[in-house]
């Protein structure tokens, strides 16, 4: 369950070298999806994340991302449709596009944990948590490509950034909706079957009542 109280949400997208961002505000309501826990996904997440300490919301984000990949139709029926009914302000063209996308795809591989991508995500989330700006550029001026390469990662990779309420499922839903963006790049990154590994970090903002979530997805 999460409770959203008139909170602004910012999404920042960097698929390869494209960039876009959008703000959105949700009304003050509760949302509790009645979805049984998938024990096989839970075991997968526990196994993948056992090597490092993760917050509860980081684990939830990882779990729901894998749930989406395994069960796009269930995610549509049991999470997205109830969410758009609870928050009709999101039920526009982006929601309809997302619904169509989820109806048209099958299962894909669950995300595996990638330690290097996790370290890149931690570094950038910490950097952004002390700033009033949300950007794919770090405070020292490095762009996304330079940040990735500084960790020695050379495979194809994409980065999504969310800031807002500290709730893993809410963050995933808003990234998938891509409200206000002409190109649903966050969604494409998450649903892309070639993206099989993930690093994630959630850090509290040092000055404001919000978190910064950095998700980095990598190919084989």
XYZ file of C-alpha atoms in Angstrom:
220
model
C 0.000 0.000 0.000
C 1.092 3.551 -0.552
C -0.410 6.883 0.338
C 0.257 9.774 -2.024
C -0.333 13.279 -0.670
C -0.369 15.879 -3.437
C 3.193 15.031 -4.367
C 5.041 16.134 -7.455
C 6.745 13.348 -9.360
C 9.633 13.915 -11.745
C 10.738 11.367 -14.289
C 14.045 11.719 -16.087
C 14.940 9.456 -18.970
C 18.224 8.613 -20.621
C 17.921 5.717 -23.082
C 21.420 5.679 -24.506
C 21.844 9.373 -25.318
C 18.261 10.676 -25.608
C 16.925 12.821 -22.786
C 13.517 14.004 -21.643
C 11.685 14.733 -18.413
C 8.189 15.344 -17.064
C 6.487 16.474 -13.854
C 3.194 15.094 -12.584
C 1.093 15.437 -9.420
C -1.175 12.763 -7.910
C -4.134 13.343 -5.614
C -4.193 12.354 -1.944
C -5.450 8.744 -1.979
C -4.502 5.241 -0.866
C -3.769 2.444 -3.304
C -3.572 -1.181 -2.191
C -3.218 -3.749 -4.990
C -4.665 -7.109 -3.980
C -2.111 -9.286 -5.720
C -0.870 -12.575 -4.220
C 2.900 -12.776 -3.790
C 4.594 -14.767 -6.530
C 6.849 -17.058 -4.507
C 9.118 -17.892 -7.460
C 9.783 -14.199 -8.164
C 10.274 -13.504 -4.472
C 12.891 -16.270 -4.240
C 14.586 -14.916 -7.365
C 14.743 -11.408 -5.909
C 15.994 -12.631 -2.527
C 18.701 -14.663 -4.256
C 19.750 -11.835 -6.572
C 19.846 -9.177 -3.852
C 21.379 -11.268 -1.077
C 24.883 -10.024 -1.830
C 24.289 -6.378 -0.860
C 22.168 -4.446 1.639
C 19.023 -3.067 0.011
C 16.200 -0.951 1.411
C 12.687 -2.384 1.498
C 11.573 -0.066 -1.316
C 14.552 -1.047 -3.490
C 13.549 -4.690 -3.011
C 9.946 -3.857 -3.842
C 10.973 -2.026 -6.995
C 13.082 -5.015 -8.058
C 10.242 -7.448 -7.239
C 7.554 -5.540 -9.146
C 9.871 -5.006 -12.113
C 10.361 -8.768 -12.319
C 6.631 -9.358 -11.779
C 5.913 -7.080 -14.714
C 8.386 -8.907 -16.935
C 6.965 -12.331 -16.077
C 3.283 -11.346 -15.994
C 2.566 -8.288 -18.174
C -1.092 -9.256 -18.521
C -1.519 -9.732 -14.755
C 0.275 -6.442 -14.106
C -2.210 -4.782 -16.463
C -5.325 -6.340 -14.927
C -4.370 -6.487 -11.244
C -2.249 -3.359 -10.838
C -2.463 -0.860 -13.690
C -6.226 -0.871 -14.269
C -7.012 -0.549 -10.527
C -4.382 2.199 -10.291
C -5.942 4.228 -13.110
C -9.352 3.762 -11.494
C -8.009 5.086 -8.174
C -6.134 7.957 -9.850
C -8.261 9.017 -12.861
C -5.923 11.970 -13.412
C -3.405 9.518 -14.941
C -5.963 7.852 -17.190
C -5.097 9.655 -20.422
C -3.442 8.765 -23.684
C -0.286 7.538 -21.955
C -2.244 5.067 -19.830
C -4.111 3.777 -22.884
C -0.835 3.363 -24.742
C 0.663 1.465 -21.810
C -2.376 -0.803 -21.588
C -2.061 -1.619 -25.282
C 1.652 -2.286 -24.913
C 1.083 -4.705 -22.022
C -1.651 -6.525 -23.950
C 0.683 -7.008 -26.882
C 3.739 -8.534 -25.217
C 4.562 -11.834 -23.618
C 6.834 -12.774 -20.758
C 10.514 -11.907 -20.822
C 13.491 -12.761 -18.657
C 13.492 -11.616 -15.051
C 16.079 -8.972 -14.290
C 19.314 -10.144 -12.737
C 21.263 -8.010 -10.300
C 24.347 -6.320 -11.789
C 26.845 -5.122 -9.128
C 28.577 -2.584 -11.360
C 25.283 -0.995 -12.406
C 24.306 -0.868 -8.735
C 27.478 1.076 -7.920
C 26.836 3.516 -10.779
C 23.255 3.987 -9.557
C 24.378 4.568 -5.947
C 26.948 7.159 -6.984
C 24.452 9.142 -9.045
C 21.566 8.852 -6.576
C 23.807 10.188 -3.799
C 24.947 13.017 -6.045
C 21.384 13.988 -6.984
C 20.123 13.703 -3.405
C 22.095 16.803 -2.455
C 21.094 18.851 -5.484
C 18.041 20.869 -6.484
C 18.518 19.625 -10.049
C 17.634 16.229 -11.487
C 19.927 15.419 -14.370
C 21.850 12.625 -16.037
C 24.918 14.820 -15.643
C 26.754 14.566 -12.342
C 27.678 17.603 -10.258
C 31.237 17.369 -11.597
C 29.972 17.662 -15.174
C 30.196 14.035 -16.303
C 27.436 12.830 -18.591
C 25.761 9.424 -18.485
C 28.220 7.794 -20.898
C 31.243 9.093 -18.980
C 29.815 7.931 -15.655
C 29.180 4.421 -16.975
C 32.569 4.169 -18.636
C 34.349 5.310 -15.487
C 33.176 2.044 -13.897
C 34.461 0.021 -16.856
C 31.015 -0.989 -18.145
C 31.047 -1.258 -21.940
C 27.797 -3.056 -22.807
C 24.605 -1.339 -23.958
C 22.941 0.398 -21.040
C 20.088 2.808 -20.251
C 19.215 4.937 -17.243
C 15.876 6.017 -15.762
C 15.506 8.512 -12.911
C 12.447 9.072 -10.736
C 11.981 11.441 -7.828
C 8.912 11.633 -5.618
C 7.177 9.400 -3.075
C 9.310 6.635 -1.559
C 7.370 3.646 -2.868
C 8.837 1.056 -5.217
C 5.588 0.137 -6.963
C 4.519 3.762 -7.436
C 7.908 4.601 -8.936
C 7.641 1.710 -11.395
C 4.078 2.614 -12.423
C 4.977 6.249 -13.062
C 8.046 5.277 -15.075
C 5.865 2.981 -17.181
C 3.180 5.623 -17.726
C 5.636 8.271 -18.969
C 3.013 10.985 -18.573
C 3.822 14.157 -20.467
C 6.528 12.601 -22.630
C 6.150 12.263 -26.392
C 8.273 9.125 -26.428
C 7.627 6.513 -23.689
C 11.319 5.860 -23.249
C 11.196 4.805 -19.585
C 8.653 2.150 -20.505
C 10.678 0.976 -23.487
C 13.764 0.641 -21.308
C 11.929 -1.453 -18.706
C 10.080 -3.666 -21.196
C 13.008 -4.099 -23.592
C 13.758 -7.861 -23.597
C 17.410 -7.105 -24.388
C 17.732 -5.418 -20.999
C 18.358 -8.361 -18.695
C 20.342 -6.871 -15.789
C 19.603 -4.030 -13.415
C 21.210 -1.830 -10.821
C 19.043 0.305 -8.575
C 19.519 2.835 -5.810
C 17.032 4.876 -3.791
C 18.336 7.740 -1.665
C 16.404 10.279 0.428
C 16.779 13.847 -0.737
C 18.850 15.804 1.749
C 16.640 18.905 1.734
C 13.178 17.887 0.548
C 10.568 15.261 1.449
C 11.193 12.993 -1.511
C 13.535 10.327 -2.731
C 15.731 9.954 -5.791
C 15.593 6.619 -7.573
C 18.182 5.732 -10.204
C 17.581 2.623 -12.288
C 20.211 1.403 -14.735
C 19.466 -1.422 -17.160
C 22.060 -3.402 -19.078
C 22.125 -5.847 -21.962
C 23.836 -9.238 -22.167
